[in-house]
Coordinates of C-alpha atoms in Angstrom, one line a residue:
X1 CA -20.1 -6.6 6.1
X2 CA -17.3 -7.9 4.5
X3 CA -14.6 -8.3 6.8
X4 CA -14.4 -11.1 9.4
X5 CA -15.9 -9.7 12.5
X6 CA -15.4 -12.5 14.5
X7 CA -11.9 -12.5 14.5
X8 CA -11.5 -8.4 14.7
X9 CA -13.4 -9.1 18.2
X10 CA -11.5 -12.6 19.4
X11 CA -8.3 -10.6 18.7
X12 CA -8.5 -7.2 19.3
X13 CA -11.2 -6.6 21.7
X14 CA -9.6 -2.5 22.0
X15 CA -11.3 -2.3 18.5
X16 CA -14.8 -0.7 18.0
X17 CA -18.0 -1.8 17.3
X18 CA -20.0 -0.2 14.3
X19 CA -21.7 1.7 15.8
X20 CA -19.0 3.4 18.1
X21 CA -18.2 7.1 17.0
X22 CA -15.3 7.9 14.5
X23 CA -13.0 9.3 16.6
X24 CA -12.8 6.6 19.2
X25 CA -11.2 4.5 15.7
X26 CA -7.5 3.4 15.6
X27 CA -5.4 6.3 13.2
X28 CA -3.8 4.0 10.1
X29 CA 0.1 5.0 8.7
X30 CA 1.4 3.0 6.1
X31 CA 4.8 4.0 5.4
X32 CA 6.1 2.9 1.8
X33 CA 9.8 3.7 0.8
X34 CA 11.5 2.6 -2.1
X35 CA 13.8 0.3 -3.4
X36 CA 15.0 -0.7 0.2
X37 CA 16.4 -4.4 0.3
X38 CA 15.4 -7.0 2.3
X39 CA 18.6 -6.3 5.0
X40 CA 18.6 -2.2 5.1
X41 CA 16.7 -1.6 8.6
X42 CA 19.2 -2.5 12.0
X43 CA 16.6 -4.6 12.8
X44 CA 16.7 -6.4 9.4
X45 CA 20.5 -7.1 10.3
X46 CA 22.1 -3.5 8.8
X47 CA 24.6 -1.9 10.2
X48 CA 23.0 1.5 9.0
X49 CA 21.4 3.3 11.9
X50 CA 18.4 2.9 12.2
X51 CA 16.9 3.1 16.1
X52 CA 13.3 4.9 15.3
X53 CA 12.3 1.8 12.8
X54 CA 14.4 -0.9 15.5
X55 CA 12.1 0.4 18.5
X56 CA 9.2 0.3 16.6
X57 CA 9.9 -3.4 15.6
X58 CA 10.9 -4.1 18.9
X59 CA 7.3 -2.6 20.4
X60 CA 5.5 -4.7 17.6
X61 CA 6.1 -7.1 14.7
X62 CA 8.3 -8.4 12.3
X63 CA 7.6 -10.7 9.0
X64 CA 9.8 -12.1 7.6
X65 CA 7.9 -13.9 4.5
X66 CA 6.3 -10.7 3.3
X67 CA 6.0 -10.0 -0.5
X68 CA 6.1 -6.6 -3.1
X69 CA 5.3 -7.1 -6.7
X70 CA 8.7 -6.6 -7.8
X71 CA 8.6 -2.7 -9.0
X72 CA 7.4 0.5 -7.6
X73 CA 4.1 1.1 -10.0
X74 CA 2.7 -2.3 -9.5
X75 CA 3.8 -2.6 -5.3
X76 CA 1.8 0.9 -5.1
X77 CA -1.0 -0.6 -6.8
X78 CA -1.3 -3.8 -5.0
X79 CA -1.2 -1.9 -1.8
X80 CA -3.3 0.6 -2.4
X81 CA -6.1 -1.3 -3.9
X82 CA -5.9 -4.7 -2.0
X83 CA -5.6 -6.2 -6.0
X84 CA -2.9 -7.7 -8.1
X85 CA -1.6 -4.8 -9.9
X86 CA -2.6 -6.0 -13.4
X87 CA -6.1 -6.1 -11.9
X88 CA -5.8 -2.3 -11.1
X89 CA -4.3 -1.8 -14.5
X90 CA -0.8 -1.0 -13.3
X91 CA 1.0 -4.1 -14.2
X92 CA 3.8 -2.7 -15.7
X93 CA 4.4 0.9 -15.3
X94 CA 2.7 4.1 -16.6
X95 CA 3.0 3.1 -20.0
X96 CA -1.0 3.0 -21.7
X97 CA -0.8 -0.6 -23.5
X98 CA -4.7 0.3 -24.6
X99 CA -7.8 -0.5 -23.9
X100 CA -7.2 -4.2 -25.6
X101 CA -5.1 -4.4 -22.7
X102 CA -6.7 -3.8 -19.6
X103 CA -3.9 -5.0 -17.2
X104 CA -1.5 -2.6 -18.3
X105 CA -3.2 1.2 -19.0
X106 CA -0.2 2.7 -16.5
X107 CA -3.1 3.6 -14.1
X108 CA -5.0 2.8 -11.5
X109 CA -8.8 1.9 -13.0
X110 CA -12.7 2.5 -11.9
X111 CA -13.0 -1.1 -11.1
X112 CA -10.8 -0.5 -7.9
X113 CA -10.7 1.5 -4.7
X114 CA -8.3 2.7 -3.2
X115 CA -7.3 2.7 0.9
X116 CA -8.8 6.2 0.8
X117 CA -12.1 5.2 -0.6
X118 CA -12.5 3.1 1.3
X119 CA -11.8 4.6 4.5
X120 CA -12.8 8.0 4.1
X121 CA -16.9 6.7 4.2
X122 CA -15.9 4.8 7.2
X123 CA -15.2 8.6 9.1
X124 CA -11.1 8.7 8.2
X125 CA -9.5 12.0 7.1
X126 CA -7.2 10.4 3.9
X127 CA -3.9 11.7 3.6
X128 CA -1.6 11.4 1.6
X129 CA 2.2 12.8 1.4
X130 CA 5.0 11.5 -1.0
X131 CA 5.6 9.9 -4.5
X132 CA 1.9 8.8 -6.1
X133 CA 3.3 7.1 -9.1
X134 CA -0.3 5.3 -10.2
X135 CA -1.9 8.3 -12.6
X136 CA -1.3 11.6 -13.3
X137 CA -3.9 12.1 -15.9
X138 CA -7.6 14.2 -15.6
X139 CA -9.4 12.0 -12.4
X140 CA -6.1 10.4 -11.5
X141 CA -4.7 12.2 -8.6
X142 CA -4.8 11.4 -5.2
X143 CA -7.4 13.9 -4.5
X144 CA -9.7 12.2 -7.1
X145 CA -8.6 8.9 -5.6
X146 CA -9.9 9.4 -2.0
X147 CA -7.7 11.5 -0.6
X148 CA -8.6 14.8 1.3
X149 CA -5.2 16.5 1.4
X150 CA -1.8 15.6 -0.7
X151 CA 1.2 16.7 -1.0
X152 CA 3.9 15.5 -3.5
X153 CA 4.9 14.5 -7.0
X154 CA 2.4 12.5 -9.3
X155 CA 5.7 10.9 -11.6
X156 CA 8.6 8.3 -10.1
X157 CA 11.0 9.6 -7.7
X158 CA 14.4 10.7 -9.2
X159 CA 14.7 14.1 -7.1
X160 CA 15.9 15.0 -3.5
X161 CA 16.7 18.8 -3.7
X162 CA 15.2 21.8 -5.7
X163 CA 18.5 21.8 -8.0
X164 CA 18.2 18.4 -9.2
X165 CA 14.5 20.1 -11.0
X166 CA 17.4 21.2 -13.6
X167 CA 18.0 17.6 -14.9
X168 CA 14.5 16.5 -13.9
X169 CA 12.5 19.2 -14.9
X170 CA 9.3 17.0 -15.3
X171 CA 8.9 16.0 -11.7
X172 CA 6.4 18.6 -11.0
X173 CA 5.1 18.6 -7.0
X174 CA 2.0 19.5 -6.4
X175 CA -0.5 20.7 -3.4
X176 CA -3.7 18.7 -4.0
X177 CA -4.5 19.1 -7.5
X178 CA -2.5 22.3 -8.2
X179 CA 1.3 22.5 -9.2
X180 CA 3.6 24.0 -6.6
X181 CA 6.9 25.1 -6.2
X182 CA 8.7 23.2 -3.8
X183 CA 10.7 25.6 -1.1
X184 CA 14.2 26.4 -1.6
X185 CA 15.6 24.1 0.7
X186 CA 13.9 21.1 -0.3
X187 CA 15.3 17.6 1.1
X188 CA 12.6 15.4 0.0
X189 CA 12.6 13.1 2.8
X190 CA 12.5 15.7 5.1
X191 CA 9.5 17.4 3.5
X192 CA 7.5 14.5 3.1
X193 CA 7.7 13.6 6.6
X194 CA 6.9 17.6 7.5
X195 CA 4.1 17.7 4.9
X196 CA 2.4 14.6 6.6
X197 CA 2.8 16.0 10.1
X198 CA 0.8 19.1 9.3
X199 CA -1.8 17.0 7.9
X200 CA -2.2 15.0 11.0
X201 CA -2.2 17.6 13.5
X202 CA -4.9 19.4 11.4
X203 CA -6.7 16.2 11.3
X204 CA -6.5 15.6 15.0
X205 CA -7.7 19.3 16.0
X206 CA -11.0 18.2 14.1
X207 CA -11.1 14.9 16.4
X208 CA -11.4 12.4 13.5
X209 CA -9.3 9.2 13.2
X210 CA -6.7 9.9 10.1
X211 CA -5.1 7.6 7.5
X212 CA -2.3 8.7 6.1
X213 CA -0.3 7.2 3.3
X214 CA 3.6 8.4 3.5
X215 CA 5.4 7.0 0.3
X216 CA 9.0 7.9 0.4
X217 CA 11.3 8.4 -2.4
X218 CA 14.4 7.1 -0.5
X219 CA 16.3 5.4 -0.6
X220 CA 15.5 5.0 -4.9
X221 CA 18.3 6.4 -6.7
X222 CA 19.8 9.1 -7.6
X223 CA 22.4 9.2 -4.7
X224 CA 21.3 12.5 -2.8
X225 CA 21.8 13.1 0.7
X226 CA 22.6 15.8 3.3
X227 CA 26.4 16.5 4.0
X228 CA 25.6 15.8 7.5
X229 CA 23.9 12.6 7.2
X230 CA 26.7 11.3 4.5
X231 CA 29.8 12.4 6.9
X232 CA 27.9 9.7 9.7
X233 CA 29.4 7.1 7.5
X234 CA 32.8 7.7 6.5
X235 CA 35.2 4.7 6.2
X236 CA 32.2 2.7 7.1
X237 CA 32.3 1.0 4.0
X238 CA 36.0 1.1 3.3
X239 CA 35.8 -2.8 4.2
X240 CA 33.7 -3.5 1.0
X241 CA 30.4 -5.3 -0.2
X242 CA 31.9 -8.8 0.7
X243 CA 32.8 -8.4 4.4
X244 CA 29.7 -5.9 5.0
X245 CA 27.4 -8.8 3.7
X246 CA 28.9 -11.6 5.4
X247 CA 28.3 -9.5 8.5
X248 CA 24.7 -8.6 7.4
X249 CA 24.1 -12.4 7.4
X250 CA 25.5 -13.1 10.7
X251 CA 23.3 -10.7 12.3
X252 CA 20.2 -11.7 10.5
X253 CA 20.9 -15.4 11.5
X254 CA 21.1 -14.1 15.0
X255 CA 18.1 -11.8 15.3
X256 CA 16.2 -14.7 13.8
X257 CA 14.8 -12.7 10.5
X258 CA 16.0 -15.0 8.4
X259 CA 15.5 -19.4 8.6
X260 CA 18.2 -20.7 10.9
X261 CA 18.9 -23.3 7.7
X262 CA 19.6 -20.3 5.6
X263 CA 22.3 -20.5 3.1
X264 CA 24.0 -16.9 1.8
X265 CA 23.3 -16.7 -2.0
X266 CA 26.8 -16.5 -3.8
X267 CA 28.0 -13.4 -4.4
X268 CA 26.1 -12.3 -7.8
X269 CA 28.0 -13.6 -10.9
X270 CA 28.1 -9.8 -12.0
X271 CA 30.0 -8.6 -9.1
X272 CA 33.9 -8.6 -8.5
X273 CA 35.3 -9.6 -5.2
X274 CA 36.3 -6.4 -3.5
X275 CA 39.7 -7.2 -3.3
X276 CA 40.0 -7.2 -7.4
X277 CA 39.0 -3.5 -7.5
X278 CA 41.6 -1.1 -7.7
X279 CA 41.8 1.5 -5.0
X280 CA 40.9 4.7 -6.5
X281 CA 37.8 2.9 -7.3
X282 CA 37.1 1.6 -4.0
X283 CA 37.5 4.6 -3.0
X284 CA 34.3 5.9 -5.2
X285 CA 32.3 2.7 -4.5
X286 CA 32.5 2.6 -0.7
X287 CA 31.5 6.5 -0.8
X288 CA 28.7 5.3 -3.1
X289 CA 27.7 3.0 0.0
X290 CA 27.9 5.9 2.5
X291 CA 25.5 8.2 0.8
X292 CA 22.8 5.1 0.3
X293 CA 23.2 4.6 4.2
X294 CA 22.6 8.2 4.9
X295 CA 19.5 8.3 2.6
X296 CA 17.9 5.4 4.5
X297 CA 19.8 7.1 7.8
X298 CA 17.2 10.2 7.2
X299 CA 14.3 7.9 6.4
X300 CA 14.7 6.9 10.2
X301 CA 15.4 10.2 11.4
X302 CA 11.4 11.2 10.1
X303 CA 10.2 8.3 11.1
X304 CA 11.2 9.2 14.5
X305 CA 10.4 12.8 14.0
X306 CA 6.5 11.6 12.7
X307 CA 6.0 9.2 16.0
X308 CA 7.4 11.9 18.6
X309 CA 4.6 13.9 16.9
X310 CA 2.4 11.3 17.9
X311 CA 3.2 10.8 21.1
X312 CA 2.9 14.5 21.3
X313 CA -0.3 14.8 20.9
X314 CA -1.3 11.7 22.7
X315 CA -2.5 9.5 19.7
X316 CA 1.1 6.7 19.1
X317 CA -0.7 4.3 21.3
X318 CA -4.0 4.3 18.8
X319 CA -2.4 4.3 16.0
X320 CA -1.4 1.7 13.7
X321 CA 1.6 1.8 11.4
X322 CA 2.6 -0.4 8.8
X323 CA 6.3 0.1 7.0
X324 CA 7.3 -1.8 3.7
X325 CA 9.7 -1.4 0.9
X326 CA 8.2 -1.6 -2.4
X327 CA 10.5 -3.8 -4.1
X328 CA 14.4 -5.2 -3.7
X329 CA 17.0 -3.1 -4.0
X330 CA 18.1 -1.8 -7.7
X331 CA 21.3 -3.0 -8.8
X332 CA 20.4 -0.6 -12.2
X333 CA 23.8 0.9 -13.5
X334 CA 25.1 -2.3 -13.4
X335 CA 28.6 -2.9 -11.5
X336 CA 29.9 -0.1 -10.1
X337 CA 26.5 2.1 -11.0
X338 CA 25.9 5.0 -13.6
X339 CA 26.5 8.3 -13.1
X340 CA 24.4 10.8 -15.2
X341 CA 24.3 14.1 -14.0
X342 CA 26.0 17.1 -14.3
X343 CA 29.8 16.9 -15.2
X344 CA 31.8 17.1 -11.9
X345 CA 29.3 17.6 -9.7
X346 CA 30.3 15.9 -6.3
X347 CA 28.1 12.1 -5.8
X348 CA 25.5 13.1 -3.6
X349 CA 24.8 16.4 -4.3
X350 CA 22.0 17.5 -6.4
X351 CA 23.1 18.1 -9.2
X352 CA 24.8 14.3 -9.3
X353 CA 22.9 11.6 -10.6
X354 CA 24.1 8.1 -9.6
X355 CA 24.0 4.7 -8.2
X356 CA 25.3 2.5 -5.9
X357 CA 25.5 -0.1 -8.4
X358 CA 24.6 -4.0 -8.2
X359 CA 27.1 -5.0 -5.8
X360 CA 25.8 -2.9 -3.3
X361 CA 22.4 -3.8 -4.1
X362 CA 23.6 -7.4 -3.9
X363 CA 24.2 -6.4 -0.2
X364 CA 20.9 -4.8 0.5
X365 CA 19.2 -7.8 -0.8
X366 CA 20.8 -10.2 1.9
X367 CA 20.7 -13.3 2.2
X368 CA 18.7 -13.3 -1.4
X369 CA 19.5 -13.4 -4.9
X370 CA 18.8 -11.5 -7.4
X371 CA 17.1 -7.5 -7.5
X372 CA 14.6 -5.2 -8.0
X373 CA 12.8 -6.2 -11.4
X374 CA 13.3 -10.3 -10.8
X375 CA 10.7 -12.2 -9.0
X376 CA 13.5 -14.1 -6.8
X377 CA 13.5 -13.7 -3.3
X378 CA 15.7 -10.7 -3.7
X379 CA 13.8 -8.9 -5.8
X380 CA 10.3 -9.3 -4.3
X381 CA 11.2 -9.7 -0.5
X382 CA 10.0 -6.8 1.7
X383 CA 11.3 -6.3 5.3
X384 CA 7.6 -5.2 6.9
X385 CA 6.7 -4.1 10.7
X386 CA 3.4 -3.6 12.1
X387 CA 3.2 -1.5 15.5
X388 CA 0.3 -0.6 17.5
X389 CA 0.4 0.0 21.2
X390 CA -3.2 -0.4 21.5
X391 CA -3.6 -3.5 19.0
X392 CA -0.1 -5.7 19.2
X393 CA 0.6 -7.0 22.4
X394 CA 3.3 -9.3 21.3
X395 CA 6.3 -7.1 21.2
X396 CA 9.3 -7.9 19.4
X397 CA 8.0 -11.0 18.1
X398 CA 8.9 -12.0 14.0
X399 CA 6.1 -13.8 12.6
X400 CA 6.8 -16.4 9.8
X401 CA 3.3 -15.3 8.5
X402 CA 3.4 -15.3 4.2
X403 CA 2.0 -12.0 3.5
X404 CA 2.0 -9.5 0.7
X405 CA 0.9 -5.8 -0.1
X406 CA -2.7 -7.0 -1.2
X407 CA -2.8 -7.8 2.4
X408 CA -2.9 -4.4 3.1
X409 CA -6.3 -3.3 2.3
X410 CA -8.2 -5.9 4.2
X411 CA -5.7 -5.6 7.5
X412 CA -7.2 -1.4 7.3
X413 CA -10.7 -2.7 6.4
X414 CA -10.6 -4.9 9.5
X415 CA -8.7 -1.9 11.8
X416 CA -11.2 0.9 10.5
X417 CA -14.3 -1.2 10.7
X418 CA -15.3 -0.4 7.3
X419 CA -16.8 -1.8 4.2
X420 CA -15.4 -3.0 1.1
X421 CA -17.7 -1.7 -1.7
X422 CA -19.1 -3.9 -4.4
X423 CA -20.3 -0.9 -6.5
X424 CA -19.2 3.1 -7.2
X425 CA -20.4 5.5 -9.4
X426 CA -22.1 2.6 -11.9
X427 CA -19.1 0.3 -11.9
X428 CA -18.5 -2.5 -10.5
X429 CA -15.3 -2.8 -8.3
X430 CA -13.5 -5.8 -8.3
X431 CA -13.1 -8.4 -4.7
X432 CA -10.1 -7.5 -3.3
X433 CA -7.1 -10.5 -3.3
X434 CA -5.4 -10.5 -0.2
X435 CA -6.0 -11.6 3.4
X436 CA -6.6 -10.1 7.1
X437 CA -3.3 -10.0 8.8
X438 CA -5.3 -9.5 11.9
X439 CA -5.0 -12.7 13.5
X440 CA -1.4 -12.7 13.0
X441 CA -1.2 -9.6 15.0
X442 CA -2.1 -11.4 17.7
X443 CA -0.8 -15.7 16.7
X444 CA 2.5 -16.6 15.8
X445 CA 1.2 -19.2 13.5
X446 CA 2.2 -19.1 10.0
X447 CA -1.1 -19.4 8.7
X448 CA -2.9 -20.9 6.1
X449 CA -1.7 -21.8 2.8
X450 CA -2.2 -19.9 0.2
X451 CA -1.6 -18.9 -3.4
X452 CA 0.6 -16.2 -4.4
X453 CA 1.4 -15.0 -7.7
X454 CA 3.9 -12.5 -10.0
X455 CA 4.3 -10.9 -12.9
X456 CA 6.4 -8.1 -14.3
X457 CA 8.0 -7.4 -17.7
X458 CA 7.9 -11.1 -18.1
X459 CA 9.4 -11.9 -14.9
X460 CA 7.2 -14.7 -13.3
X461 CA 7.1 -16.8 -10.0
X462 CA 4.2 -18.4 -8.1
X463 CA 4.1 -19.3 -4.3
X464 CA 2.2 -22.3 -2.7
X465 CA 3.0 -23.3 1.1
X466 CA 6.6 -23.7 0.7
X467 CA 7.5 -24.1 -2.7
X468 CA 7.9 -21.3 -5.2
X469 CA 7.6 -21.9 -9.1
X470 CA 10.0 -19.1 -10.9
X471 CA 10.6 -17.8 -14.6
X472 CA 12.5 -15.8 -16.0
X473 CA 14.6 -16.5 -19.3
X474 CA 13.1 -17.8 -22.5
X475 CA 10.0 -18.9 -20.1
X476 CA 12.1 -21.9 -18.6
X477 CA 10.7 -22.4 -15.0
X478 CA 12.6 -23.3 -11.9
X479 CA 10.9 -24.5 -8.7
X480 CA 12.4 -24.7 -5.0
X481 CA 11.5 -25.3 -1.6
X482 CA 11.6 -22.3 0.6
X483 CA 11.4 -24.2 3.9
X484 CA 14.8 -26.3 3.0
X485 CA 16.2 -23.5 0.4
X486 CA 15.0 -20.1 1.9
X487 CA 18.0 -18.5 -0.5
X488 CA 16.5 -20.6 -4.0
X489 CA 19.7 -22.5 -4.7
X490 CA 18.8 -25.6 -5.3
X491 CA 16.7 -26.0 -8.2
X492 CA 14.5 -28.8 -8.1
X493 CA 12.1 -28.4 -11.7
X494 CA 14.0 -31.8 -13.4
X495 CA 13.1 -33.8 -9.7
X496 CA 9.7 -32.8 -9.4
X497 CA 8.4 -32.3 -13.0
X498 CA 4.8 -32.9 -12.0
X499 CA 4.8 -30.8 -9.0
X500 CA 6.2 -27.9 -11.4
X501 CA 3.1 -28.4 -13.4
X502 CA 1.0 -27.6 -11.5
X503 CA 2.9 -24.7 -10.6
X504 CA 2.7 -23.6 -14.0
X505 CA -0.9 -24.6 -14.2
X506 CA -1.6 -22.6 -11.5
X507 CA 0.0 -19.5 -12.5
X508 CA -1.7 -19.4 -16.3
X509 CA -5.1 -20.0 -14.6
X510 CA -4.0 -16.6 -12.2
X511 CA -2.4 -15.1 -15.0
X512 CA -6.2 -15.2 -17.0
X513 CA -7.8 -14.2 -14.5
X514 CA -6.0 -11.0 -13.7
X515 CA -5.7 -9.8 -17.2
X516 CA -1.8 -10.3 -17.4
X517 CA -0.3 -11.4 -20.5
X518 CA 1.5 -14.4 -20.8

């Protein structure tokens, strides 16, 4: 078997033997959202509220050294597939590059499988509910993926209510492999969350253990939200991005999520100080804030909804779930943030269509620099929590554990029981990247040291222990030392030119083997 047996039964003695029958097997929720920053959650050092996601952190784990790939295609791929997204042919987005190049066809290939593959022969009902974003094309849906039951849309996110269909008219939701019309009062969150609930209790009525793959569009732009949800925040953010992010920092300093040597990035060079922007237009920006808080406000609210559901029917304290963000937050728009929808329709309705803009997202990304799209620690820093009753008995603990999303599939692979395939259907599936988190379930050691590499749109950066190699403009590198510069302020590349080397040595060796061009 592939996965490391003996440290599934040092660590987790509650888990099952082989030969132990499928139901007595832990349930598995992975809960993606998108474009969350590293400092959205309370627990994460928001001021949003958040109390379903803070009690489940506090019950379980926090990392806080836990990686994306930068951008919502590749994160989904990585996760899904336990590969580096180039490997799974989604290292850009869903753009075909053609077949001379393989890392980039926009979709996920027959050389992978996915969680669902490889759970489902392992006695898992796969389901799946939310935003696919990895193939839409004849064999590509979830359902030809693994996947018993979906429910969702196979393109990005873009949409929270049935009106906004009229500017997005290509997001097309569908029931398994047939097109749907979503129902009249359609708040995506909402129906996500509502969609995956039926799935589980139909899957615990047939007494089988269930993985079930929630990927949110929230808190992803446009600015969409419920009246109710928005009018939570008013005047929260009347203070502005500088105040709100100083406070951010404070709090992560003191709930320990961050290095106690942390140093706040300066504000980004792009943004203002609040106190140069006129009025009126402080007015519109803090409002801006408001509706993102309520988006990420409802993504709570479900969560909570989805574990009372749970507890109702007796299987929270078997179940594993696992929530990530799949990149930074987007500061696209640019200062201040675009608006595109329909002329004088209110921010945060559906027929608006607008962002928060990078000073917000500067915010979000606390203490970090940089956003969604860079591989700086803003950009590719993920808050993540791990909770199971049954299989974490540290609670509240934050492990300094470097982990990423390729981590995912062999955590699952290690929590079903189950086999990693070499083989399916003639073709031969690549070895999956990442590492067991198991053992840090259970140790608050950091780990070994390991290897860690990105790429995306020519964005680059490579981790080893605690220095990190990054590239962005006209291919000049930069290199820092995490443990003494969590924030990547100092730049070290003209001090330690051999050591960057082999940083850049080591990232063309990943980058050929991975099929990402250079």
């Amino acid at each position: 078997m592939m996965k490391n047996l003996f440290a599934t039964i040092l660590f987790l003695p509650l888990l099952v033997s082989s030969d132990a029958s499928a139901e007595d097997k832990p349930n598995i929720i992975v809960i993606l959202v998108d474009d969350m920053g590293f400092s959205d959650l309370g627990c994460y050092g928001s001021e949003i509220e958040t109390p379903n996601l803070d009690q489940l952190a506090g019950n379980g784990l926090r990392f806080m050294n836990f990686y994306n790939t930068a951008r919502c295609c590749p994160t989904r791929a990585s996760l899904l597939t336990g590969l580096y997204p180039h490997q799974a042919g989604v290292g850009a987005m869903t753009k075909d590059e053609g077949e001379d190049q393989p890392g980039y066809r926009g979709h996920l290939n027959r050389n992978c499988v996915t969680l669902a593959e490889a759970l489902k022969p392992a006695g898992y009902t796969t389901l799946m509910s939310g935003k696919w974003h990895v193939g839409d094309g004849e064999g590509m849906k979830p359902v030809d993926r693994g996947f018993d039951h979906s429910w969702g849309v196979l393109h990005g996110g873009g949409i929270y209510f049935k009106a906004t269909l009229k500017l997005k008219p290509e997001r097309v939701f569908y029931h398994n492999a047939k097109p749907i019309e979503p129902p009249d009062d359609l708040y995506v969150t909402d129906d996500f969350t509502d969609q995956a609930i039926g799935f589980v209790d139909e899957a615990v009525k047939e007494k089988k253990p269930f993985f079930l793959y929630l990927a949110h569009i929230a808190p992803h732009w446009p600015l969409q939200a419920k009246p109710q949800d928005i009018a939570k925040y008013k005047g929260r953010y009347d203070a502005g991005w500088d105040v709100v992010r100083e406070k951010r920092f404070a709090k992560q300093k003191q709930l320990g999520v961050i290095p106690e040597n942390t140093v706040m990035s300066p504000r980004d060079p792009a943004a203002k100080p609040w106190s140069e922007m006129p009025e009126e237009k402080q007015k519109d920006l803090a409002h801006r804030m408001e509706i993102y808080a309520a988006q990420i406000d409802c993504i709570d609210q479900n969560v909570g909804k989805l574990v009372g559901k749970l507890k109702d029917l007796g299987q929270l304290d078997n179940t594993l779930i696992l929530f990530v963000s799949d990149n930074g937050c987007s500061a696209e728009g640019g200062p201040g943030g675009f608006d595109q929808g329909q002329k004088d329709a209110p921010i945060g309705t559906g027929l608006s269509y607008s962002s928060a803009g990078l000073e917000w997202a500067n915010v979000s990304d606390t203490p970090y620099r940089d956003f969604k799209m860079f591989t700086h620690e803003g950009g590719i820093a993920s808050p993540f929590i791990a909770h199971w009753p049954a299989g974490i008995t540290s609670k509240g603990e934050i492990r300094k554990t470097v982990g990423h999303v390729i981590d995912v599939m062999p955590t699952l692979l290690d929590v079903a029981d189950a086999d990693y395939p070499k083989q399916v259907a003639g073709k031969e599936i690549k070895p999956y990247e990442g590492v067991s988190l198991i053992s840090s379930f259970k140790s608050g050691t950091a780990g070994p040291e390991r290897v860690l590499c990105w790429e995306h749109f020519g964005k680059k950066a490579v981790r080893r222990g605690d220095w990190k190699a990054v590239s962005g403009e006209k291919n000049k590198w930069h290199l820092y030392h995490l443990k003494d510069d969590p924030s990547e302020l100092i730049d070290l590349a003209e001090k330690e030119p051999v050591k960057l080397g082999e940083f850049e040595d080591l990232w063309q060796a990943w980058a050929k083997r991975c099929d990402v061009l250079k």
